[in-house]
mmCIF file of C-alpha atoms in Angstrom:
data_model
loop_
_atom_site.group_PDB
_atom_site.id
_atom_site.type_symbol
_atom_site.label_atom_id
_atom_site.label_comp_id
_atom_site.label_asym_id
_atom_site.label_seq_id
_atom_site.Cartn_x
_atom_site.Cartn_y
_atom_site.Cartn_z
ATOM 1 C CA MET A 1 12.568 -30.610 3.741
ATOM 2 C CA TYR A 2 14.039 -27.401 2.672
ATOM 3 C CA LEU A 3 14.599 -26.202 -0.988
ATOM 4 C CA HIS A 4 18.042 -25.180 -1.463
ATOM 5 C CA ALA A 5 18.774 -22.223 -3.773
ATOM 6 C CA LYS A 6 21.699 -21.792 -5.970
ATOM 7 C CA ILE A 7 23.222 -18.236 -4.819
ATOM 8 C CA ILE A 8 25.039 -16.023 -7.246
ATOM 9 C CA LEU A 9 26.469 -13.009 -5.672
ATOM 10 C CA THR A 10 27.775 -10.125 -8.113
ATOM 11 C CA LEU A 11 30.105 -7.585 -6.756
ATOM 12 C CA THR A 12 28.658 -4.292 -7.054
ATOM 13 C CA LYS A 13 28.132 -1.320 -4.803
ATOM 14 C CA ARG A 14 24.760 -3.080 -3.537
ATOM 15 C CA MET A 15 25.766 -6.561 -3.819
ATOM 16 C CA PRO A 16 22.414 -7.782 -5.295
ATOM 17 C CA PHE A 17 21.198 -11.112 -4.178
ATOM 18 C CA CYS A 18 20.217 -13.370 -7.054
ATOM 19 C CA THR A 19 18.658 -16.840 -6.953
ATOM 20 C CA LYS A 20 17.164 -19.323 -9.288
ATOM 21 C CA LEU A 21 14.255 -21.522 -7.670
ATOM 22 C CA GLN A 22 12.563 -24.094 -9.602
ATOM 23 C CA GLY A 23 12.332 -22.149 -12.990
ATOM 24 C CA HIS A 24 11.575 -18.813 -11.132
ATOM 25 C CA SER A 25 14.309 -16.248 -11.273
ATOM 26 C CA TYR A 26 14.419 -13.732 -8.365
ATOM 27 C CA LYS A 27 16.702 -10.582 -8.245
ATOM 28 C CA ALA A 28 16.693 -7.858 -5.607
ATOM 29 C CA ASN A 29 15.612 -4.452 -6.840
ATOM 30 C CA GLU A 30 18.996 -2.317 -7.762
ATOM 31 C CA MET A 31 17.098 0.893 -6.523
ATOM 32 C CA ILE A 32 14.677 1.126 -3.784
ATOM 33 C CA SER A 33 11.807 3.523 -4.882
ATOM 34 C CA LYS A 34 10.351 6.057 -2.707
ATOM 35 C CA ASN A 35 7.107 4.669 -3.712
ATOM 36 C CA LYS A 36 7.925 1.368 -2.162
ATOM 37 C CA ILE A 37 9.095 2.949 0.938
ATOM 38 C CA LYS A 38 6.032 5.030 1.271
ATOM 39 C CA PHE A 39 3.803 2.168 0.606
ATOM 40 C CA ILE A 40 5.550 0.169 3.419
ATOM 41 C CA HIS A 41 5.040 3.178 5.783
ATOM 42 C CA ASP A 42 1.466 3.379 4.548
ATOM 43 C CA LEU A 43 0.805 -0.504 5.704
ATOM 44 C CA LYS A 44 1.469 0.527 9.158
ATOM 45 C CA GLN A 45 -2.100 2.074 9.020
ATOM 46 C CA LYS A 46 -5.249 -0.078 9.419
ATOM 47 C CA LYS A 47 -7.255 1.951 6.482
ATOM 48 C CA THR A 48 -4.292 0.995 3.890
ATOM 49 C CA ARG A 49 -4.259 -2.624 5.163
ATOM 50 C CA THR A 50 -7.986 -2.757 4.747
ATOM 51 C CA GLU A 51 -7.920 -1.199 1.109
ATOM 52 C CA THR A 52 -4.875 -3.076 -0.086
ATOM 53 C CA GLY A 53 -5.774 -6.469 1.569
ATOM 54 C CA LEU A 54 -2.102 -6.689 2.621
ATOM 55 C CA PHE A 55 -0.276 -6.619 5.933
ATOM 56 C CA ILE A 56 3.368 -6.398 7.287
ATOM 57 C CA MET A 57 5.034 -9.115 9.339
ATOM 58 C CA GLU A 58 8.121 -8.451 10.750
ATOM 59 C CA GLY A 59 10.826 -10.314 12.768
ATOM 60 C CA ASP A 60 13.008 -13.147 12.159
ATOM 61 C CA LYS A 61 10.867 -15.910 14.095
ATOM 62 C CA MET A 62 7.512 -15.106 12.618
ATOM 63 C CA VAL A 63 8.762 -14.624 9.141
ATOM 64 C CA THR A 64 10.863 -17.772 9.232
ATOM 65 C CA GLU A 65 7.606 -19.681 10.358
ATOM 66 C CA VAL A 66 5.648 -18.468 7.413
ATOM 67 C CA LEU A 67 8.505 -19.171 4.925
ATOM 68 C CA VAL A 68 8.931 -22.769 6.335
ATOM 69 C CA ASN A 69 5.116 -23.354 5.982
ATOM 70 C CA ARG A 70 5.470 -22.875 2.068
ATOM 71 C CA ASN A 71 1.664 -22.911 1.597
ATOM 72 C CA LEU A 72 1.234 -19.022 2.566
ATOM 73 C CA PRO A 73 1.743 -16.678 -0.401
ATOM 74 C CA VAL A 74 4.291 -13.827 0.208
ATOM 75 C CA ASP A 75 3.801 -10.836 -1.822
ATOM 76 C CA ASP A 76 7.126 -9.246 -0.853
ATOM 77 C CA LEU A 77 10.087 -10.382 1.155
ATOM 78 C CA ILE A 78 12.022 -7.327 2.395
ATOM 79 C CA ALA A 79 15.355 -8.184 3.779
ATOM 80 C CA THR A 80 18.870 -7.329 4.441
ATOM 81 C CA PRO A 81 21.578 -8.971 2.431
ATOM 82 C CA GLY A 82 23.038 -10.775 5.502
ATOM 83 C CA TRP A 83 19.575 -12.277 6.352
ATOM 84 C CA LEU A 84 19.035 -13.540 2.690
ATOM 85 C CA LEU A 85 22.411 -15.149 2.702
ATOM 86 C CA ARG A 86 21.988 -16.877 6.296
ATOM 87 C CA ASN A 87 18.260 -17.964 5.341
ATOM 88 C CA ARG A 88 18.441 -18.908 1.436
ATOM 89 C CA TYR A 89 17.170 -22.152 2.326
ATOM 90 C CA LEU A 90 13.808 -20.803 3.186
ATOM 91 C CA LEU A 91 13.241 -19.177 -0.383
ATOM 92 C CA HIS A 92 10.801 -20.724 -2.407
ATOM 93 C CA GLU A 93 8.543 -20.100 -5.483
ATOM 94 C CA ARG A 94 5.449 -18.753 -3.229
ATOM 95 C CA ILE A 95 7.490 -15.434 -2.889
ATOM 96 C CA ARG A 96 6.425 -13.038 -5.715
ATOM 97 C CA GLU A 97 9.092 -10.412 -5.097
ATOM 98 C CA ILE A 98 12.246 -10.139 -3.022
ATOM 99 C CA THR A 99 13.510 -6.869 -1.987
ATOM 100 C CA GLU A 100 16.812 -6.176 -0.825
ATOM 101 C CA PHE A 101 17.587 -3.165 1.423
ATOM 102 C CA THR A 102 20.784 -2.126 3.238
ATOM 103 C CA GLU A 103 20.815 -1.856 6.785
ATOM 104 C CA ALA A 104 20.493 1.727 6.770
ATOM 105 C CA GLU A 105 17.463 1.649 4.400
ATOM 106 C CA TYR A 106 15.995 -1.037 6.574
ATOM 107 C CA SER A 107 16.177 1.034 9.754
ATOM 108 C CA LYS A 108 14.205 3.796 8.176
ATOM 109 C CA ILE A 109 11.136 1.436 7.261
ATOM 110 C CA THR A 110 11.205 -1.077 10.574
ATOM 111 C CA LEU A 111 8.476 -0.912 13.190
ATOM 112 C CA PHE A 112 11.141 -2.010 15.673
ATOM 113 C CA GLU A 113 13.748 -0.150 17.726
ATOM 114 C CA SER A 114 16.205 -3.047 17.256
ATOM 115 C CA PRO A 115 15.333 -4.412 13.565
ATOM 116 C CA ALA A 116 15.837 -8.212 12.676
ATOM 117 C CA GLY A 117 16.430 -7.237 9.101
ATOM 118 C CA VAL A 118 13.646 -9.055 7.564
ATOM 119 C CA MET A 119 9.866 -8.245 6.833
ATOM 120 C CA ILE A 120 7.240 -9.835 4.570
ATOM 121 C CA ILE A 121 4.177 -8.160 2.956
ATOM 122 C CA MET A 122 1.515 -10.905 2.528
ATOM 123 C CA PRO A 123 -2.362 -10.867 1.880
ATOM 124 C CA LEU A 124 -4.559 -10.661 4.765
ATOM 125 C CA PRO A 125 -6.170 -14.036 5.870
ATOM 126 C CA VAL A 126 -9.742 -14.510 4.776
ATOM 127 C CA MET A 127 -11.685 -16.492 7.398
ATOM 128 C CA ALA A 128 -14.678 -18.033 5.386
ATOM 129 C CA TYR A 129 -17.143 -20.258 6.761
ATOM 130 C CA GLU A 130 -20.598 -21.644 5.578
ATOM 131 C CA GLU A 131 -23.675 -20.862 7.751
ATOM 132 C CA SER A 132 -24.512 -24.417 7.080
ATOM 133 C CA GLU A 133 -21.475 -25.686 8.881
ATOM 134 C CA LEU A 134 -22.338 -23.816 11.832
ATOM 135 C CA ALA A 135 -26.095 -24.601 12.034
ATOM 136 C CA GLY A 136 -27.357 -26.397 15.179
ATOM 137 C CA GLN A 137 -23.856 -25.901 16.778
ATOM 138 C CA LEU A 138 -22.904 -23.541 19.701
ATOM 139 C CA SER A 139 -20.523 -21.155 17.822
ATOM 140 C CA LEU A 140 -18.570 -18.056 18.896
ATOM 141 C CA CYS A 141 -17.176 -15.635 16.467
ATOM 142 C CA LEU A 142 -14.677 -12.982 17.657
ATOM 143 C CA ASP A 143 -13.180 -10.248 15.743
ATOM 144 C CA THR A 144 -10.427 -7.744 16.556
ATOM 145 C CA ILE A 145 -9.440 -9.150 20.042
ATOM 146 C CA GLN A 146 -6.538 -6.925 20.698
ATOM 147 C CA ASP A 147 -5.471 -8.194 24.318
ATOM 148 C CA PRO A 148 -5.263 -12.166 24.730
ATOM 149 C CA GLY A 149 -6.412 -11.628 28.227
ATOM 150 C CA ASN A 150 -9.828 -10.318 26.862
ATOM 151 C CA LEU A 151 -10.276 -13.883 25.111
ATOM 152 C CA GLY A 152 -9.211 -15.553 28.434
ATOM 153 C CA THR A 153 -12.033 -13.602 30.400
ATOM 154 C CA ILE A 154 -14.837 -14.689 27.787
#
């Protein structure tokens, strides 16, 4: 079940994307600050991701799966106007901020050679467990597996 949003477009130079969702009002930023662009570039480094507790997820399929879930908090949805219009039914109240980038601006911040037009910044997942839950059981904890083949070898 998707939450449908009422879309209001105003004809300005940037055509800001505005929507009202269950009492929350979202509006795309008129000016994209250099600090925001720098922050996005900084999140590409592990040190910044660890310090801030945030990471970038990019790509239409992965972002859509996160937004359909609706249980995961999204710090910032960064997208082109076209993506926002095509996928407005995915927007929900757990998205803290929506930032609209033009195609040219988006191509400067993307990690992909052929960008999908959307990325999200979200908190790093915290995998907490109680030692009492694992007591007396065979357990295997893995961290920073970079190649799925390595897990298959184990």
